[in-house]
CSV table of C-alpha atoms and ligand atoms in Angstrom, one decimal:
chain,number,residue,atom,x,y,z
U,1,MET,CA,40.7,116.4,143.0
U,2,SER,CA,39.3,118.1,146.0
U,3,SER,CA,36.1,116.5,147.2
U,4,ALA,CA,34.0,113.8,145.6
U,5,VAL,CA,31.2,114.5,143.2
U,6,LEU,CA,28.2,112.4,143.8
U,7,GLN,CA,26.6,110.6,140.9
U,8,ILE,CA,22.9,111.0,141.4
U,9,ALA,CA,21.6,107.7,140.0
U,10,THR,CA,18.1,107.8,141.5
U,11,GLY,CA,16.9,111.2,140.4
U,12,ASN,CA,16.2,112.0,144.1
U,13,PRO,CA,17.8,114.9,145.8
U,14,VAL,CA,20.7,113.9,148.1
U,15,LYS,CA,19.6,114.3,151.6
U,16,PRO,CA,21.0,112.7,154.7
U,17,GLY,CA,18.8,110.8,157.1
U,18,ILE,CA,15.6,108.9,156.9
U,19,ALA,CA,13.0,111.7,156.8
U,20,GLN,CA,12.6,111.0,153.1
U,21,ASP,CA,11.9,107.3,153.8
U,22,ARG,CA,8.9,108.2,156.0
U,23,ARG,CA,6.4,106.5,153.7
U,24,GLN,CA,8.3,103.2,153.4
U,25,ILE,CA,8.8,103.2,157.2
U,26,LEU,CA,5.1,103.8,157.9
U,27,ARG,CA,4.1,101.2,155.3
U,28,GLY,CA,6.1,98.6,157.4
U,29,LEU,CA,4.8,99.7,160.7
U,30,THR,CA,1.2,99.7,159.6
U,31,SER,CA,1.4,96.2,158.0
U,32,SER,CA,-0.3,93.3,159.8
U,33,GLN,CA,3.2,91.9,160.4
U,34,LYS,CA,5.2,95.0,161.4
U,35,TRP,CA,8.6,95.4,159.8
U,36,LEU,CA,11.5,97.9,159.4
U,37,SER,CA,14.2,97.6,156.8
U,38,PRO,CA,17.7,96.8,158.2
U,39,LYS,CA,19.2,99.4,155.9
U,40,TYR,CA,18.1,102.0,158.6
U,41,PHE,CA,20.4,100.5,161.3
U,42,TYR,CA,23.4,102.4,160.1
U,43,ASP,CA,23.2,106.0,161.4
U,44,LYS,CA,26.3,107.2,163.2
U,45,ARG,CA,25.4,105.4,166.5
U,46,GLY,CA,24.3,102.3,164.6
U,47,SER,CA,27.5,102.1,162.7
U,48,GLU,CA,29.5,102.4,165.9
U,49,LEU,CA,27.5,99.6,167.5
U,50,PHE,CA,28.0,97.4,164.3
U,51,ASP,CA,31.7,97.9,164.6
U,52,GLN,CA,31.5,96.7,168.2
U,53,ILE,CA,29.5,93.7,167.1
U,54,CYS,CA,32.2,92.8,164.6
U,55,SER,CA,34.7,92.3,167.4
U,56,LEU,CA,32.5,90.3,169.7
U,57,PRO,CA,33.7,86.8,170.4
U,58,GLU,CA,30.3,85.3,169.4
U,59,TYR,CA,30.2,87.2,166.1
U,60,TYR,CA,32.4,85.0,164.0
U,61,LEU,CA,31.5,86.5,160.6
U,62,THR,CA,33.8,89.5,160.3
U,63,ARG,CA,37.0,88.0,161.6
U,64,THR,CA,36.4,84.8,159.6
U,65,GLU,CA,35.9,86.7,156.4
U,66,LEU,CA,39.0,88.9,157.0
U,67,LYS,CA,41.0,85.7,157.5
U,68,LEU,CA,39.7,84.3,154.3
U,69,MET,CA,40.6,87.5,152.5
U,70,GLN,CA,44.1,87.6,153.9
U,71,ALA,CA,44.7,84.0,152.8
U,72,HIS,CA,43.2,84.1,149.3
U,73,LEU,CA,43.3,87.7,147.9
U,74,ASP,CA,46.5,86.9,146.0
U,75,GLU,CA,44.6,84.2,144.1
U,76,VAL,CA,41.7,86.6,143.6
U,77,ALA,CA,44.1,89.2,142.2
U,78,SER,CA,45.6,86.8,139.7
U,79,LEU,CA,42.1,85.8,138.6
U,80,VAL,CA,41.0,89.4,138.3
U,81,GLY,CA,44.1,90.7,136.5
U,82,GLN,CA,45.2,94.3,135.9
U,83,ARG,CA,43.2,97.6,135.9
U,84,ALA,CA,39.9,96.4,137.4
U,85,ALA,CA,37.2,98.8,138.5
U,86,VAL,CA,36.0,97.7,141.9
U,87,ILE,CA,32.3,98.4,142.4
U,88,GLU,CA,31.4,97.9,146.1
U,89,PHE,CA,27.7,97.4,146.9
U,90,GLY,CA,27.3,99.4,150.1
U,91,ALA,CA,30.0,101.7,151.4
U,92,GLY,CA,31.2,99.2,153.9
U,93,SER,CA,34.2,98.5,155.9
U,94,ASN,CA,37.3,100.5,155.0
U,95,ILE,CA,39.6,97.7,156.1
U,96,LYS,CA,38.1,95.2,153.6
U,97,VAL,CA,38.4,97.6,150.6
U,98,ARG,CA,41.9,98.5,151.5
U,99,LEU,CA,42.9,94.8,151.7
U,100,LEU,CA,41.4,94.3,148.2
U,101,LEU,CA,42.9,97.5,146.6
U,102,ASP,CA,46.3,96.6,148.2
U,103,ARG,CA,46.4,93.2,146.5
U,104,LEU,CA,44.9,93.9,143.1
U,105,GLU,CA,47.2,94.7,140.3
U,106,LYS,CA,46.9,98.4,139.3
U,107,PRO,CA,43.2,98.8,140.2
U,108,ALA,CA,41.8,101.5,137.9
U,109,ALA,CA,38.8,102.7,139.9
U,110,TYR,CA,36.8,102.3,143.1
U,111,VAL,CA,33.1,102.9,143.0
U,112,PRO,CA,31.2,102.5,146.2
U,113,VAL,CA,27.4,102.5,145.8
U,114,ASP,CA,25.3,103.4,148.8
U,115,ILE,CA,22.0,105.1,149.9
U,116,SER,CA,23.9,107.2,152.4
U,117,PRO,CA,25.7,110.2,150.9
U,118,GLU,CA,27.6,110.8,154.2
U,119,PHE,CA,29.1,107.3,154.2
U,120,LEU,CA,30.0,107.5,150.5
U,121,LEU,CA,32.0,110.7,151.0
U,122,GLU,CA,33.6,109.6,154.2
U,123,GLN,CA,34.7,106.3,152.6
U,124,VAL,CA,36.1,108.0,149.5
U,125,ASP,CA,37.8,110.8,151.4
U,126,SER,CA,39.5,108.3,153.8
U,127,LEU,CA,40.9,106.3,150.8
U,128,ARG,CA,41.8,108.9,148.3
U,129,GLY,CA,45.2,110.0,149.7
U,130,ASP,CA,46.4,106.4,150.0
U,131,TYR,CA,45.4,105.4,146.5
U,132,PRO,CA,46.2,108.3,144.2
U,133,ASP,CA,46.1,106.2,141.1
U,134,VAL,CA,42.7,104.7,141.7
U,135,HIS,CA,39.8,106.8,140.4
U,136,MET,CA,37.3,107.3,143.2
U,137,GLN,CA,33.8,107.7,142.1
U,138,PRO,CA,31.0,107.3,144.7
U,139,VAL,CA,27.5,106.5,143.4
U,140,PHE,CA,24.5,107.5,145.4
U,141,ALA,CA,21.9,104.8,144.6
U,142,ASP,CA,19.8,102.0,146.0
U,143,PHE,CA,21.7,99.0,144.7
U,144,THR,CA,18.7,96.7,144.6
U,145,GLN,CA,17.7,98.6,141.4
U,146,PRO,CA,19.9,98.9,138.3
U,147,PHE,CA,22.0,102.1,138.3
U,148,ASP,CA,24.3,103.9,135.8
U,149,LEU,CA,28.1,103.4,136.3
U,150,PRO,CA,30.4,106.5,136.0
U,151,GLU,CA,33.0,106.8,133.3
U,152,HIS,CA,36.7,106.6,134.4
U,153,PRO,CA,39.8,108.4,133.1
U,154,VAL,CA,41.6,105.1,132.7
U,155,MET,CA,39.4,102.5,130.9
U,156,PRO,CA,39.1,99.5,133.2
U,157,GLU,CA,39.9,96.0,131.9
U,158,ARG,CA,36.9,94.6,133.8
U,159,ASN,CA,34.5,95.3,136.6
U,160,LEU,CA,34.8,93.5,139.9
U,161,VAL,CA,31.7,93.8,142.0
U,162,PHE,CA,32.6,93.5,145.7
U,163,PHE,CA,29.9,92.6,148.3
U,164,PRO,CA,31.5,91.5,151.5
U,165,GLY,CA,30.1,90.8,155.0
U,166,SER,CA,27.2,88.5,154.0
U,167,THR,CA,25.0,91.5,153.6
U,168,ILE,CA,23.4,89.4,150.8
U,169,GLY,CA,21.9,87.5,153.8
U,170,ASN,CA,19.6,90.5,154.5
U,171,PHE,CA,17.6,89.6,151.4
U,172,THR,CA,15.1,86.7,151.1
U,173,ARG,CA,16.3,84.0,148.7
U,174,ALA,CA,14.1,85.6,145.9
U,175,GLY,CA,15.4,89.0,146.8
U,176,ALA,CA,19.0,87.8,146.7
U,177,LEU,CA,18.5,86.4,143.2
U,178,GLU,CA,17.4,89.9,142.1
U,179,VAL,CA,20.4,91.6,143.7
U,180,LEU,CA,22.7,89.0,142.1
U,181,GLU,CA,21.0,89.9,138.7
U,182,VAL,CA,21.7,93.6,139.3
U,183,MET,CA,25.3,92.7,140.1
U,184,ALA,CA,25.7,90.6,137.0
U,185,ALA,CA,24.3,93.5,134.9
U,186,GLU,CA,26.7,96.0,136.6
U,187,ALA,CA,29.7,93.7,136.3
U,188,LYS,CA,29.0,93.1,132.6
U,189,PRO,CA,30.2,90.2,130.5
U,190,GLY,CA,33.9,89.6,131.3
U,191,GLY,CA,33.3,91.0,134.8
U,192,ALA,CA,33.3,89.2,138.2
U,193,LEU,CA,31.9,89.2,141.7
U,194,LEU,CA,33.7,88.7,145.0
U,195,ILE,CA,31.1,88.0,147.7
U,196,GLY,CA,31.1,87.0,151.3
U,197,VAL,CA,28.3,84.5,152.2
U,198,ASP,CA,27.6,83.2,155.7
U,199,LEU,CA,27.0,79.4,155.9
U,200,GLN,CA,24.4,77.2,157.5
U,201,LYS,CA,25.7,75.7,160.7
U,202,ASP,CA,24.6,74.5,164.2
U,203,ALA,CA,21.8,76.8,165.3
U,204,SER,CA,23.4,77.3,168.7
U,205,ILE,CA,26.4,79.1,167.1
U,206,LEU,CA,24.0,81.2,165.1
U,207,ARG,CA,21.8,82.1,168.1
U,208,ALA,CA,24.8,83.1,170.1
U,209,ALA,CA,26.1,85.4,167.3
U,210,TYR,CA,22.9,87.4,167.3
U,211,ASN,CA,22.3,87.2,171.1
U,212,ASP,CA,25.7,88.2,172.4
U,213,SER,CA,26.4,88.1,176.1
U,214,GLU,CA,27.3,91.8,176.3
U,215,GLY,CA,24.0,92.9,174.8
U,216,VAL,CA,25.6,94.9,172.0
U,217,THR,CA,23.3,93.4,169.3
U,218,ALA,CA,20.3,94.3,171.5
U,219,GLN,CA,21.5,97.9,171.6
U,220,PHE,CA,22.1,97.8,167.9
U,221,ASN,CA,18.6,96.6,167.3
U,222,LEU,CA,17.0,99.1,169.7
U,223,ASN,CA,18.9,102.0,168.2
U,224,LEU,CA,16.6,101.7,165.2
U,225,LEU,CA,13.7,102.9,167.5
U,226,ALA,CA,16.0,105.6,169.0
U,227,ARG,CA,16.7,106.7,165.4
U,228,LEU,CA,13.0,107.0,164.5
U,229,ASN,CA,12.6,109.1,167.7
U,230,ARG,CA,15.5,111.4,166.7
U,231,GLU,CA,14.8,111.7,163.0
U,232,LEU,CA,11.1,111.1,162.5
U,233,GLY,CA,9.8,112.6,165.8
U,234,ALA,CA,8.6,109.2,167.0
U,235,ASP,CA,8.0,108.5,170.7
U,236,PHE,CA,9.1,104.9,171.2
U,237,ASP,CA,9.9,104.1,174.9
U,238,LEU,CA,12.9,101.9,174.6
U,239,GLU,CA,12.2,100.4,178.0
U,240,LYS,CA,9.1,98.9,176.6
U,241,PHE,CA,10.7,97.0,173.7
U,242,ARG,CA,13.1,94.0,173.8
U,243,HIS,CA,15.6,92.6,171.4
U,244,GLN,CA,14.9,89.1,170.1
U,245,ALA,CA,16.8,87.0,167.6
U,246,ILE,CA,15.5,83.5,166.6
U,247,TYR,CA,16.8,81.0,164.1
U,248,ASP,CA,14.1,79.8,161.7
U,249,ASP,CA,15.0,76.3,160.7
U,250,GLU,CA,12.7,76.1,157.7
U,251,GLU,CA,13.7,79.4,156.1
U,252,ARG,CA,17.4,78.9,157.3
U,253,ARG,CA,17.7,82.4,158.6
U,254,ILE,CA,18.1,84.5,161.7
U,255,GLU,CA,15.2,86.7,162.3
U,256,MET,CA,15.7,89.8,164.5
U,257,ARG,CA,12.8,91.4,166.2
U,258,LEU,CA,11.8,94.2,168.5
U,259,LEU,CA,9.2,92.9,170.8
U,260,SER,CA,6.7,95.1,172.6
U,261,THR,CA,6.6,94.0,176.2
U,262,ARG,CA,3.2,95.4,176.8
U,263,ARG,CA,0.1,96.8,175.0
U,264,GLN,CA,1.0,100.3,174.0
U,265,LYS,CA,0.6,103.1,171.4
U,266,VAL,CA,3.4,104.9,169.7
U,267,SER,CA,3.3,107.9,167.5
U,268,VAL,CA,5.6,107.9,164.4
U,269,ALA,CA,5.7,110.9,162.1
U,270,GLY,CA,2.2,111.9,163.3
U,271,VAL,CA,0.7,108.4,162.8
U,272,THR,CA,-0.4,106.3,165.8
U,273,ILE,CA,0.8,102.7,165.8
U,274,ALA,CA,-0.8,100.3,168.3
U,275,PHE,CA,1.1,97.3,169.7
U,276,ALA,CA,-0.4,94.3,171.5
U,277,ALA,CA,1.6,92.8,174.3
U,278,GLY,CA,4.1,90.4,172.7
U,279,GLU,CA,3.7,91.8,169.2
U,280,TYR,CA,6.9,92.4,167.4
U,281,ILE,CA,8.5,94.3,164.5
U,282,ILE,CA,10.8,92.3,162.2
U,283,THR,CA,14.0,94.3,161.8
U,284,GLU,CA,16.3,92.0,159.9
U,285,TYR,CA,16.7,88.7,158.2
U,286,SER,CA,20.1,87.1,158.0
U,287,HIS,CA,19.9,84.1,155.6
U,288,LYS,CA,22.4,81.3,155.8
U,289,TYR,CA,23.4,79.2,152.8
U,290,GLU,CA,25.0,75.9,151.9
U,291,PRO,CA,27.8,76.7,149.4
U,292,GLU,CA,26.1,74.7,146.6
U,293,GLU,CA,22.8,76.4,147.2
U,294,PHE,CA,24.4,79.8,146.8
U,295,HIS,CA,26.2,78.6,143.6
U,296,ALA,CA,22.8,77.5,142.1
U,297,LEU,CA,21.3,80.9,142.9
U,298,ALA,CA,24.3,82.7,141.4
U,299,ARG,CA,24.1,80.5,138.2
U,300,ARG,CA,20.4,81.5,137.8
U,301,ALA,CA,21.5,85.2,138.0
U,302,GLY,CA,24.0,84.7,135.2
U,303,PHE,CA,27.2,83.9,137.1
U,304,CYS,CA,29.6,81.1,136.8
U,305,PRO,CA,31.1,80.2,140.2
U,306,ARG,CA,34.9,79.8,139.9
U,307,ARG,CA,36.3,79.6,143.5
U,308,THR,CA,34.8,79.2,146.9
U,309,TRP,CA,37.1,79.5,150.0
U,310,ILE,CA,35.8,78.2,153.3
U,311,ASP,CA,37.6,78.3,156.7
U,312,ASP,CA,38.5,75.1,158.5
U,313,GLU,CA,35.5,75.4,160.9
U,314,ARG,CA,33.2,75.8,157.9
U,315,LEU,CA,31.7,79.0,159.3
U,316,PHE,CA,31.9,81.4,156.3
U,317,SER,CA,32.6,81.5,152.6
U,318,LEU,CA,34.3,83.9,150.2
U,319,GLN,CA,33.1,83.2,146.7
U,320,TYR,CA,34.5,84.4,143.3
U,321,MET,CA,32.4,84.1,140.2
U,322,THR,CA,32.5,85.5,136.7
U,323,VAL,CA,29.6,86.8,134.5
U,324,ARG,CA,28.6,84.1,132.0
U,325,SER,CA,28.8,85.3,128.5
U,326,GLN,CA,25.5,85.4,126.6
U,327,GLY,CA,24.2,82.1,125.1
A,401,AVJ,C1,25.8,93.2,158.1
A,401,AVJ,C2,23.8,92.1,157.5
A,401,AVJ,C3,25.9,90.9,157.6
A,401,AVJ,O1,23.3,89.8,159.2
A,401,AVJ,O2,25.0,89.4,160.5
A,401,AVJ,C4,24.9,91.8,162.8
A,401,AVJ,C5,24.1,92.6,160.5
A,401,AVJ,N1,22.8,92.1,162.5
A,401,AVJ,N2,24.2,91.5,164.0
A,401,AVJ,C6,24.4,90.2,159.8
A,401,AVJ,C7,23.9,92.2,161.9
A,401,AVJ,C8,23.0,91.8,163.8
A,401,AVJ,C9,24.9,91.6,159.7
A,401,AVJ,N3,25.1,92.0,158.2
């Protein structure tokens, strides 16, 4: 096969960039509490900065998850069995999918699901040559809503939904339940989920992870404004905004903000947005769970937790669960 055919699951035309998200972006910026979705972080520059974050000494998430995967994927493979279709929510890190496909027994298909057509094609093109027997079928969709799965030339034994990186933490607890419900519906009875979930821990460790000493996370956060300047013709002055990441004890989450250091007006896609001095835009939540709390949430979504692997420092968890059969 030459280049990948995109499944259009949303009915929307496939266009790169955020211009078509203008309305959602303006809705957030004109709310009384201003917000922007973290899904817009990942343009080319944002993805480069995120890669840098992943190798920061303070950012324990990625390396701990990779260690857990290295140590336990053989067990995952024996639980999953032969000819699984791997459905990845978000076209994420190449390294993690490769680790998984390398360990699974005769995987039948790989289906990344993402809102970015560029990332989908890149992901699949970089894997295709190395996994000639795995049917690669990217799906262009917003995975927070149910979507149709493609057919495969080899009938998979079961679906394995893969959602690494604790991206589930971006959602509120209520939102995470909904995403888990979509995953259970996509995995289907007999299917399974392998998910990375970041754990509650000492707030000082969490604050350091999102306020790194090199300021990479600050650049990552501020790049969101640079992206609105580039793609929506906004005129944010990046010198007049500051990165902030606080830990909210009650909600058990990191909250990332872009704080206006003065009273100012900004134009976004032709709309004027006023900021008071000290007013901020919420750009990301990163929720932290106790393992049992996440199990309870997963059970409500129709999963049966089977295995949870946690590192010795109790920083991060890798969880394997199966879809509960009806009744
Ligand atoms: C990719 C959503 C898991 O919440 O830790 C890293 C993104 N934001 N540093 C996270 C992120 C700031 C990350 N996730």
